CSV table of C-alpha atoms in Angstrom, one decimal:
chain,number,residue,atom,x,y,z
A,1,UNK,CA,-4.9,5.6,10.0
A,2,UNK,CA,-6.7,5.4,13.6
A,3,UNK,CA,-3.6,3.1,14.7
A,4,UNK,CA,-1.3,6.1,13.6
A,5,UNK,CA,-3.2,8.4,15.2
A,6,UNK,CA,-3.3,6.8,18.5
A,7,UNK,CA,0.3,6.1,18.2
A,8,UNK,CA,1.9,9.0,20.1
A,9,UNK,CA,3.9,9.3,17.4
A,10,UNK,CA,5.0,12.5,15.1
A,11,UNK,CA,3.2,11.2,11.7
A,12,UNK,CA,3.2,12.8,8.1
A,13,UNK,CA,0.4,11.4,6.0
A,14,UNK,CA,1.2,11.6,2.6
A,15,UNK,CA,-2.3,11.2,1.0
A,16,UNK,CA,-4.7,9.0,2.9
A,17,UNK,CA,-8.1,10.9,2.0
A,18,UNK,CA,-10.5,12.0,4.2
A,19,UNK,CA,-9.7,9.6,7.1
A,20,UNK,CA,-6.4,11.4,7.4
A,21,UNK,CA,-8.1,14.4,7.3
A,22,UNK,CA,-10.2,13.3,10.0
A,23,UNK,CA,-7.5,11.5,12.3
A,24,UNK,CA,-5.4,15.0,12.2
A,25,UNK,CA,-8.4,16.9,13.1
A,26,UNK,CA,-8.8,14.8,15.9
A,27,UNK,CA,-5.5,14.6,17.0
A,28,UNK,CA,-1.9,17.0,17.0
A,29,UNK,CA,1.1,15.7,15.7
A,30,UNK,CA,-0.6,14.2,12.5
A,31,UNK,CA,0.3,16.2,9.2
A,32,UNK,CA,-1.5,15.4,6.1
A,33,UNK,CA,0.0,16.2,3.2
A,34,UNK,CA,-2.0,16.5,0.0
A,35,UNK,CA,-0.2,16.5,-3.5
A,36,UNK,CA,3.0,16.0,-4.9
A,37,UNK,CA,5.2,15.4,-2.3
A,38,UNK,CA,9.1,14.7,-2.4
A,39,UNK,CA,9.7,11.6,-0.5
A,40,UNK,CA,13.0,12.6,0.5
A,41,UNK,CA,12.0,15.7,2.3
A,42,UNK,CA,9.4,13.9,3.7
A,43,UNK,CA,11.5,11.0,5.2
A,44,UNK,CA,13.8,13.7,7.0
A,45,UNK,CA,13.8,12.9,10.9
A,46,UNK,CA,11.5,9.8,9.7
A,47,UNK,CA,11.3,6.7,12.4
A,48,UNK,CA,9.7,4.2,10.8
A,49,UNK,CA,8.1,5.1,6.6
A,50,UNK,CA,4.8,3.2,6.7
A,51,UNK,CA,3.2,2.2,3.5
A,52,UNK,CA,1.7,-0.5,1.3
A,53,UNK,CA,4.8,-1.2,-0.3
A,54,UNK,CA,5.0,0.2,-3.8
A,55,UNK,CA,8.5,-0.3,-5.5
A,56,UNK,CA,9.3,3.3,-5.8
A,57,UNK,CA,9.0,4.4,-2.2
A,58,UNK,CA,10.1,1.1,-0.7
A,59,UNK,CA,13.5,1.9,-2.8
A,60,UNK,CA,13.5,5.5,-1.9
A,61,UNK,CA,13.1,4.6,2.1
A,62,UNK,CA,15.9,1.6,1.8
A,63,UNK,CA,18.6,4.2,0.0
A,64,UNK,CA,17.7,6.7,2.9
A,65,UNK,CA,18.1,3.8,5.5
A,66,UNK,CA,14.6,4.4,7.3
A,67,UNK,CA,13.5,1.0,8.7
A,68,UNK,CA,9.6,0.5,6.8
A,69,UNK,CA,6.6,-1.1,8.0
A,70,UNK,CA,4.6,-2.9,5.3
A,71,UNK,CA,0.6,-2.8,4.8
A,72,UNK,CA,0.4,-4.6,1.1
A,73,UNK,CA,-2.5,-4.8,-0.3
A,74,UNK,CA,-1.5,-6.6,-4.0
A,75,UNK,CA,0.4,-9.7,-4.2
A,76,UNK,CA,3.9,-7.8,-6.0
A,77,UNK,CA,3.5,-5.4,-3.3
A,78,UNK,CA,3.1,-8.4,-0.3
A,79,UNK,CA,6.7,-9.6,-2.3
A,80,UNK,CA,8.6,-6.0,-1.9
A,81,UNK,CA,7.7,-6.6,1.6
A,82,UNK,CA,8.7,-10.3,2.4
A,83,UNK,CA,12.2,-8.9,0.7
A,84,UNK,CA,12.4,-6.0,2.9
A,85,UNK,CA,11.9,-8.3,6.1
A,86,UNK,CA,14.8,-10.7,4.9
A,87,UNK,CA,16.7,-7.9,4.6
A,88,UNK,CA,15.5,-7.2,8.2
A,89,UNK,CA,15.0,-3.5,7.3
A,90,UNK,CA,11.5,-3.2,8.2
A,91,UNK,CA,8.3,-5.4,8.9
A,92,UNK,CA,4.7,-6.0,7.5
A,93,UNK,CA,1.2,-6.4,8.5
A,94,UNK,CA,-2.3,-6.7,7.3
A,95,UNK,CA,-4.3,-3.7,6.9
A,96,UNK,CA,-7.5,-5.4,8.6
A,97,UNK,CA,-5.2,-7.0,11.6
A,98,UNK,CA,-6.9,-6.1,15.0
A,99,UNK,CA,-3.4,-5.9,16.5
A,100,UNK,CA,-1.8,-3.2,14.2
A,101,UNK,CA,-1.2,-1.2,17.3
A,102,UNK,CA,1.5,-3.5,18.8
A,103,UNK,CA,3.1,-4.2,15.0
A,104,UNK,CA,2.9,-0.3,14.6
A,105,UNK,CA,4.2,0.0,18.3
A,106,UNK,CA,6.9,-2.9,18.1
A,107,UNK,CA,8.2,-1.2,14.5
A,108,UNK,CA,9.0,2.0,16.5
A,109,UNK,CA,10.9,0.6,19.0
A,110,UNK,CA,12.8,-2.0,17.0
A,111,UNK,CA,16.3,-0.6,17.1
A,112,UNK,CA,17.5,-3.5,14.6
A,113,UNK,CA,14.3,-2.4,11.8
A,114,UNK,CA,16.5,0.5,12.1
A,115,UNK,CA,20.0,-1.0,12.0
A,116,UNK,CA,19.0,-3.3,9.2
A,117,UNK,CA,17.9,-0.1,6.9
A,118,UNK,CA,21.0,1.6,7.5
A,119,UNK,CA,23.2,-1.2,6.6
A,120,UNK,CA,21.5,-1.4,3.6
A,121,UNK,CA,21.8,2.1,3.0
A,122,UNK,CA,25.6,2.2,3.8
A,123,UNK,CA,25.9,-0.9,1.1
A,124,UNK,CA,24.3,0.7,-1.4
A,125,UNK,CA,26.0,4.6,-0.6
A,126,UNK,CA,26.8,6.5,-3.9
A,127,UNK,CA,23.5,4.9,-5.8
A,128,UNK,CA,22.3,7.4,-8.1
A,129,UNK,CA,18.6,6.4,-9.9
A,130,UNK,CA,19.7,9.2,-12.7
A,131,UNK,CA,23.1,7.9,-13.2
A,132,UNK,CA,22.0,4.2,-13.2
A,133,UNK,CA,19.0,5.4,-15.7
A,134,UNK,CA,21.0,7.2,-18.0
A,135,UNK,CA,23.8,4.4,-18.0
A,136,UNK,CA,20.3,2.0,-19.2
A,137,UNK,CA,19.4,4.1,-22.2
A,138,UNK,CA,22.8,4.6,-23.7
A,139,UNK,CA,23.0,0.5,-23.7
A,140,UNK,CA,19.8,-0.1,-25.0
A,141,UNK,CA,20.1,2.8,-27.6
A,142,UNK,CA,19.6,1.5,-31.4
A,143,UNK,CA,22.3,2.8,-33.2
């Protein structure tokens, strides 16, 4: 959170507890957002999505083509993010890593994060999670 703060960057904290409500007191720019939020109003304008790489966000941020930096903290979640970084549509690092800084600053700037999310997002244009849901439960329905 402190590594976000300092960034420079525009930030929306979705979550994060009282250290995020600490970091935006402390600094502009930092918008914490408590609640229910919908992740693709919240990735509108987005640089770079930071998270610790649950399945359902990761998905959401790779349809939207906004490159992803990676904090996992379980081991399925430390495997969404070596996937994502073969796909070369975003990066990770380890929550405790002294140099989170220059992976938070090196993310930012990395025009082909970005280039790699959108080509993913371009192959996978016209993905609907409803349609591909509803086409699941009318195969598996007993008859």
């Amino acid at each position: 959170m402190e590594a976000l703060a300092r960034s420079g960057a525009e930030v929306r904290v979705v979550g994060g507890g009282e250290a995020a409500r600490q970091a935006a007191l402390a600094r502009s720019g930092l918008d914490v957002c408590e609640g229910l939020v919908d992740l693709g109003e919240a990735m509108e304008g987005c640089d770079l999505f930071v998270s610790h790489g649950s399945h359902g966000s990761v998905c959401q941020t790779l349809l939207r083509g906004v490159p992803q930096l990676l904090v996992p903290l379980y081991r399925e979640q430390e495997r969404t993010a070596s996937k994502v970084e073969a796909l070369g549509a975003g990066c990770a690092a380890e929550a405790t890593r002294p140099a989170f800084d220059d992976v938070l600053a090196a993310a930012l700037g990395d025009g082909a994060l970005r280039a790699g999310a959108r080509r993913f997002a371009d192959r996978h244009a016209g993905f609907s999670a409803a349609a591909a849901e509803a086409d699941l439960a009318v195969r598996h329905t007993p008859l």
